[in-house]
Structures are given as structure tokens and as C-alpha cells.
Tab-separated table of C-alpha atoms in Angstrom:
chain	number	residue	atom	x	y	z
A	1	UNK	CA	-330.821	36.826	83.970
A	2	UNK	CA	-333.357	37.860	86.869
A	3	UNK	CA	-333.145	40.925	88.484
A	4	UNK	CA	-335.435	42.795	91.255
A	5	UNK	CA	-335.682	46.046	91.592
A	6	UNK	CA	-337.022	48.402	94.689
A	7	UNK	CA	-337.460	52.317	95.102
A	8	UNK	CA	-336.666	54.229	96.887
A	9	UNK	CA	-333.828	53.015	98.463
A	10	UNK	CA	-334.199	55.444	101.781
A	11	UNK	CA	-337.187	57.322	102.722
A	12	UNK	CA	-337.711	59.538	105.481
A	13	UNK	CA	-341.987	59.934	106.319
A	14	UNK	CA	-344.028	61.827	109.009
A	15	UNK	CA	-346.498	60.015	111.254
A	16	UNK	CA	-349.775	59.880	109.035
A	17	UNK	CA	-348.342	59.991	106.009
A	18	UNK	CA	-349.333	57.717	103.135
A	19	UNK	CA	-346.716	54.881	102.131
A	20	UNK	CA	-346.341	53.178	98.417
A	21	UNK	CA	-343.371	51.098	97.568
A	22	UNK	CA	-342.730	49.688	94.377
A	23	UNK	CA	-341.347	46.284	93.450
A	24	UNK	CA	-340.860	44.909	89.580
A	25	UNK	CA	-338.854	41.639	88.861
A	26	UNK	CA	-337.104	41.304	85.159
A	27	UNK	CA	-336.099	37.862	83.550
A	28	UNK	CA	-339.102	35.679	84.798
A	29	UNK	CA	-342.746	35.449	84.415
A	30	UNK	CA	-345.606	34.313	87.351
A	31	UNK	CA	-343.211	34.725	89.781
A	32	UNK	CA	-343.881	34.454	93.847
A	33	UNK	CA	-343.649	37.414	95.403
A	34	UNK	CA	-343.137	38.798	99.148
A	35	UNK	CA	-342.521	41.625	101.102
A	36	UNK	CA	-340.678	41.449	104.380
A	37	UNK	CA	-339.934	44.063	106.736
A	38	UNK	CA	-336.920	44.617	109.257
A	39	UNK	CA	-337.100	46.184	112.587
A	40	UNK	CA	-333.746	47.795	113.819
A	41	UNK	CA	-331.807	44.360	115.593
A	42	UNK	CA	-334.391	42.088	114.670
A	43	UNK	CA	-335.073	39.262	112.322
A	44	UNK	CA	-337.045	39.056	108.922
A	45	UNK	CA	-341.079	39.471	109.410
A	46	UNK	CA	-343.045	38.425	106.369
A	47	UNK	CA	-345.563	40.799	105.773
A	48	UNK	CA	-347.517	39.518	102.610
A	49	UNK	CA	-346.846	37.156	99.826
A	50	UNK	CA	-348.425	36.528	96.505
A	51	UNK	CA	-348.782	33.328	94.015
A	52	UNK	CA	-350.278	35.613	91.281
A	53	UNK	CA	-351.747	38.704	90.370
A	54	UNK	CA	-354.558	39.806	92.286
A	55	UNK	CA	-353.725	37.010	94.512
A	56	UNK	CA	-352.275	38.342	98.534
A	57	UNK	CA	-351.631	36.516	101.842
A	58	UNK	CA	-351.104	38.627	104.755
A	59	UNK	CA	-348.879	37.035	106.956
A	60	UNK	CA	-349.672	39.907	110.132
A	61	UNK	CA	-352.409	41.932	110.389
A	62	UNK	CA	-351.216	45.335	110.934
A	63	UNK	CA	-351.031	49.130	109.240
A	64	UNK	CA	-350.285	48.313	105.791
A	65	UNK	CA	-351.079	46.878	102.219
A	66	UNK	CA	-350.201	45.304	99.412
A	67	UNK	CA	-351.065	44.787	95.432
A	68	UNK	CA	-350.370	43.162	92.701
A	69	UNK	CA	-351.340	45.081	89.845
A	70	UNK	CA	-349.001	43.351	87.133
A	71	UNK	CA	-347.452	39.646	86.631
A	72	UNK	CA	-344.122	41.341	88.179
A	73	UNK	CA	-345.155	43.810	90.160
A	74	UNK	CA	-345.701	44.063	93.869
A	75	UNK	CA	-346.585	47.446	95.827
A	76	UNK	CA	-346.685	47.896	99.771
A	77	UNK	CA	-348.570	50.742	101.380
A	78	UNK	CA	-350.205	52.508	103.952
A	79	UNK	CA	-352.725	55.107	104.136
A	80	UNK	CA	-351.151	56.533	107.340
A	81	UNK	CA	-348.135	55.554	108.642
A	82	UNK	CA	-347.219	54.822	112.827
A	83	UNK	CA	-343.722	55.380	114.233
A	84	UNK	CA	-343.967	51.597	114.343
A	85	UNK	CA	-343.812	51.261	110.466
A	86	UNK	CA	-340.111	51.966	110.548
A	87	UNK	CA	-337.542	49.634	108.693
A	88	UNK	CA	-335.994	47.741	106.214
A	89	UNK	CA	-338.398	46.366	103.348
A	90	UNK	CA	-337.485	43.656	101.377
A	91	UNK	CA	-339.231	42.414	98.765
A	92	UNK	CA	-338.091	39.124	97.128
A	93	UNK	CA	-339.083	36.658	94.400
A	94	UNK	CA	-338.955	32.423	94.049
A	95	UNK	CA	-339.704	30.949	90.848
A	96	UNK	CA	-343.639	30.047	91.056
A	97	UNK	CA	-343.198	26.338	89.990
A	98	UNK	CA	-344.495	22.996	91.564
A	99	UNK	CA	-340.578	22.021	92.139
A	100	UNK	CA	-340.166	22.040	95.996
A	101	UNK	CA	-337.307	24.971	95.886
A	102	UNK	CA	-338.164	27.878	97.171
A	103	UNK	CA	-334.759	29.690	97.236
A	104	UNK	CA	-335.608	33.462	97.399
A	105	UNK	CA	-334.167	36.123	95.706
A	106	UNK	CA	-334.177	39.560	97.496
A	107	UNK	CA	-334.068	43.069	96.408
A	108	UNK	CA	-331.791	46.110	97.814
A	109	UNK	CA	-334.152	47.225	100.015
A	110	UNK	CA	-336.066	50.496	101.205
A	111	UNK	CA	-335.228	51.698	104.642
A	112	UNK	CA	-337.807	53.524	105.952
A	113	UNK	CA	-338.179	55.597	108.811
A	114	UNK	CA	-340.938	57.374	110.176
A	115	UNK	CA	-340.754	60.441	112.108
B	1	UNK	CA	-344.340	26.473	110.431
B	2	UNK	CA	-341.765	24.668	111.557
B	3	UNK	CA	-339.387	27.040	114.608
B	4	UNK	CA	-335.949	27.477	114.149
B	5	UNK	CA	-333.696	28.141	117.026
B	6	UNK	CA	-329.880	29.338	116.694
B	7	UNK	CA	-327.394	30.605	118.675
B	8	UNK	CA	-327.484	34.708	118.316
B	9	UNK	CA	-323.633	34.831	117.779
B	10	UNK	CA	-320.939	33.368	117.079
B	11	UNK	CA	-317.329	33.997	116.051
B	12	UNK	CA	-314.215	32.410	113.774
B	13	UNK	CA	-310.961	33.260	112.719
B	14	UNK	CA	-310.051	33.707	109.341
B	15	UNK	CA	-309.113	30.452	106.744
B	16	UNK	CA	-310.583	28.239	110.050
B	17	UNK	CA	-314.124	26.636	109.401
B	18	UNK	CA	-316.945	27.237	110.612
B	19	UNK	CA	-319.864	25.093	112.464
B	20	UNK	CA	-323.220	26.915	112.109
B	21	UNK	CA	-325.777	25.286	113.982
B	22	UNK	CA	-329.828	25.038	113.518
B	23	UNK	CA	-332.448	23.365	115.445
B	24	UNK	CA	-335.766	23.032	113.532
B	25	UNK	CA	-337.196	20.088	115.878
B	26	UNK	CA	-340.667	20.611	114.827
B	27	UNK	CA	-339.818	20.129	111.277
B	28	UNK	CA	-342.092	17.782	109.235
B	29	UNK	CA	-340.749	15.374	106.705
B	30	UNK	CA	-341.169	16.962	103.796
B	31	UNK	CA	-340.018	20.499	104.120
B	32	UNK	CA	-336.665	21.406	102.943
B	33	UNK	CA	-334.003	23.251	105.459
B	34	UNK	CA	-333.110	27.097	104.156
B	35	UNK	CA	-329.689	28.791	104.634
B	36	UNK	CA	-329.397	32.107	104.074
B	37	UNK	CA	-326.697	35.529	105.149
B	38	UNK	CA	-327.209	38.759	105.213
B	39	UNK	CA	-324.124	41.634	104.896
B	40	UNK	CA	-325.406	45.122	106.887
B	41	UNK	CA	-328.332	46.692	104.458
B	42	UNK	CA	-328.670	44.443	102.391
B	43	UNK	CA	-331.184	41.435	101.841
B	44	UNK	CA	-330.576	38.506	102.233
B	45	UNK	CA	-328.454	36.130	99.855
B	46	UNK	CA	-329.515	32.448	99.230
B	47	UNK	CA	-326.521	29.312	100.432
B	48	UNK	CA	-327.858	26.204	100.279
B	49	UNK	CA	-330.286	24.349	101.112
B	50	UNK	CA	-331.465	20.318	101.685
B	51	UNK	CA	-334.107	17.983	102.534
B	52	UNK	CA	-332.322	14.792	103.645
B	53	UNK	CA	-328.845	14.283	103.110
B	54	UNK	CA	-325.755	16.194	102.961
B	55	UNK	CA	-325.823	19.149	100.243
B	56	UNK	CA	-322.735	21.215	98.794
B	57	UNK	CA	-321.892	23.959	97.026
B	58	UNK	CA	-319.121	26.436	96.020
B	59	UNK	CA	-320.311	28.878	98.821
B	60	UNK	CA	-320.783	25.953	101.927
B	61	UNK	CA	-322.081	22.604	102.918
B	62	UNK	CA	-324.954	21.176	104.368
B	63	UNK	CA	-324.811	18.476	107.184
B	64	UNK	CA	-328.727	17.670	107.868
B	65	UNK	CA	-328.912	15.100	111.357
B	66	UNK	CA	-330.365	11.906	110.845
B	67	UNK	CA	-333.422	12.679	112.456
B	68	UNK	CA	-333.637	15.981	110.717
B	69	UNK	CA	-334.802	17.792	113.746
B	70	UNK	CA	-331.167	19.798	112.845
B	71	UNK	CA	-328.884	20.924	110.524
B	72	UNK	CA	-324.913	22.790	110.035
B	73	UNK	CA	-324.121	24.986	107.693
B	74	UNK	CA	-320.572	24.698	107.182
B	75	UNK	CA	-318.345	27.347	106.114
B	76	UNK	CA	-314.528	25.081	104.839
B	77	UNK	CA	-312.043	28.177	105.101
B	78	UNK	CA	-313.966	31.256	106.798
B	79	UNK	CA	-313.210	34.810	105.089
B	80	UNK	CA	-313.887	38.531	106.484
B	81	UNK	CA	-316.299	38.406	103.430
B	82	UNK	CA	-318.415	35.472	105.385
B	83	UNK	CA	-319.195	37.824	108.078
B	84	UNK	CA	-322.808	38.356	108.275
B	85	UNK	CA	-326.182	37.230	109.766
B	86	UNK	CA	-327.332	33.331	108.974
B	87	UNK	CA	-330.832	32.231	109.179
B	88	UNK	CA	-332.069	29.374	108.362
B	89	UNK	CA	-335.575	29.082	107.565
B	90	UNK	CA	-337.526	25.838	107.008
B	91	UNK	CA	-340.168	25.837	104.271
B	92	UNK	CA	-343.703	25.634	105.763
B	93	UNK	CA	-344.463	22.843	102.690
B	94	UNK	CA	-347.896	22.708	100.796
B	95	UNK	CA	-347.978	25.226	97.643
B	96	UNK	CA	-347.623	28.331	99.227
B	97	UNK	CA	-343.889	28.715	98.968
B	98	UNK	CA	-343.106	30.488	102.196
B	99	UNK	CA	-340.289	30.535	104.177
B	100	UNK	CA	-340.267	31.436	107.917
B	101	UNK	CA	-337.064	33.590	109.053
B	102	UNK	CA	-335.549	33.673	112.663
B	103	UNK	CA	-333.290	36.284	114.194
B	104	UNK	CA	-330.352	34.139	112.824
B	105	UNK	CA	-326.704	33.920	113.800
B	106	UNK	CA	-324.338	37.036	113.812
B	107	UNK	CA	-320.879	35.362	112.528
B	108	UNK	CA	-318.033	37.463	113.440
B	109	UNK	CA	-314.679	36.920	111.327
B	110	UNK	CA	-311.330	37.982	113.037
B	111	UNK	CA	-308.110	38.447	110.749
């Protein structure tokens, strides 16, 4: 079976301060991968989303990153992070086939807040 | 990408169903209708989803208009457990697999 993975769950960062958050999926290869981000009361932003290694859409232009180093692996960061940068990150995975389902599978989350 | 709009809350009573309405009137005809809920800090967990007719599972059912410009996510028997946030996104189509997410609707559940 599939299973996602994210770390740290909670993090607590002063303005400025570099960001990297790790994502790794288990049980599937060439996956699609995407981060999201949560503000407090609001609805799911997609920040970036990836077909294959090496491969990144940004979705909003903005303070942060992302990379795809490995097949399963996806990392958001920032070189300095903005009191704005606060959330929930979600990264999730579809399977990366030509079958029109796109049914996402999300991790536990980071919550991040900046300070 | 096709815009969802849906109401921001809504509430039920337990073992009643519930009616979960989506407009996605800009849809196009070959993107598929999303339904997913999210519980308080956690991501979100896939329901169903459909591109023309009526879809069901063990978790809810799918009632997708005629015209498709809107769709129901129905819940049969509503439990405290089905309290949670719904979105439903509509897939933006072509090869790049992504889904667009609204603010959703915050179902309530009352014992």
C-alpha cells in the first residue's frame, strides 16, 4: 500500500529564517506530486506541482521553492521566511498515469508558523 | 480552471442525509467533478468523484445535473464522524493533473 510521509509535523520559525520541508511517498513509482498551503480559515492554495523529477509548476509566485531531487521526493523551501509564510502544508500525491483520475492523496501535514 | 462556488456552511442532524451542493458553471466537458473533506489538521481525504452521471460509493453519492454546470454530494445517514470541510474541486483537464480547491463547505453534525 501507498503511504506519504511529511516532517516535521509543527514548526515554529523567526522572520528570515530559511525553510526546507520534506516529502517522500512509499508504494508507487513516477508519482504526481504537490504542495499546498493553508492559511488560518481559508481554503487550499496550490503552491507547486510536479509530473517528474526535475520537473516544477509554480502555481503563485511568491517567497518559496520547491525540488524534486528523487522519483518520490518533493521539498518546499525558502531562503527567508515572511510572517506571511504561516500555515498548514500539505503535500499530496495522484498516480502519474494517462487515466483521467486524479484523486489525491494527502499527507499529515506541517503547520508552520512564523514569528 | 473551472470556479467552484459553495455555500460556506451548512448543518444536519445525525442518521438524516445530507444535500451538499456545488456550482462549477464554467466547467468544460471533459473535466471530472472532485469531492473531498477535511477533519481539523488534517489533509484532506478523497469521496468521490464523476464526470457525467451519478457515481456511488461506500462513503457517499454523486448526483452530477444534466447540464453539469453542478453537482451534490450526498451523505445517506449523516454521522458526527461526517463533520468536516467539503470542497469540491474540478480538474483543470489536459495532462497536468491539477485540481483547483475552494474554501468548501463547513458541515456541522448535531446528535
Amino acid at each position: 500500500s501507498q503511504t506519504i510521509h511529511q516532517w516535521p509535523a509543527t514548526l515554529v520559525q523567526p522572520v528570515g529564517s530559511p525553510l526546507s520541508l520534506e516529502c517522500t511517498v512509499e508504494g508507487t513509482s513516477n508519482p504526481n506530486l504537490y504542495w499546498y498551503r493553508q492559511a488560518a480559515g481559508r481554503g487550499l492554495q496550490l503552491l507547486f506541482y510536479s509530473v517528474g523529477i526535475g520537473q516544477i509548476s509554480s502555481e503563485v509566485p511568491q517567497n518559496l521553492s520547491a525540488s524534486r531531487p528523487q522519483d518520490r521526493q518533493f521539498i518546499l523551501s525558502s531562503k527567508k521566511l515572511l510572517l506571511s509564510d504561516s500555515g498548514f502544508y500539505l503535500c499530496a500525491w495522484s498516480r502519474g498515469t494517462s487515466a483521467r483520475t486524479y484523486e489525491q492523496y494527502f499527507g499529515p501535514g506541517t503547520r508552520l508558523t512564523v514569528t | 480552471d473551472a470556479k467552484t462556488t459553495q455555500p460556506n456552511s451548512m448543518e444536519s442532524n445525525e442518521e438524516e442525509p445530507v444535500h451538499l451542493p456545488c456550482n462549477h458553471s464554467t466547467i468544460s466537458g471533459t473535466d471530472y467533478i472532485h469531492w473531498y473533506r477535511q477533519l481539523p489538521s488534517q489533509g484532506p481525504e478523497y469521496v468521490i468523484h464523476g464526470l457525467t452521471s451519478n457515481v456511488n460509493n461506500r462513503m457517499a453519492s454523486l448526483a452530477i445535473a444534466e447540464d453539469r454546470k453542478s453537482s451534490t454530494l450526498i451523505l445517506h445517514r449523516a454521522t458526527l464522524r461526517d463533520a468536516a470541510v467539503y470542497y469540491c474541486p474540478v480538474d483543470s483537464g489536459g495532462s497536468n493533473y491539477k485540481l483547483t480547491f475552494g474554501k468548501g463547505t463547513l458541515l456541522t453534525v448535531n446528535p
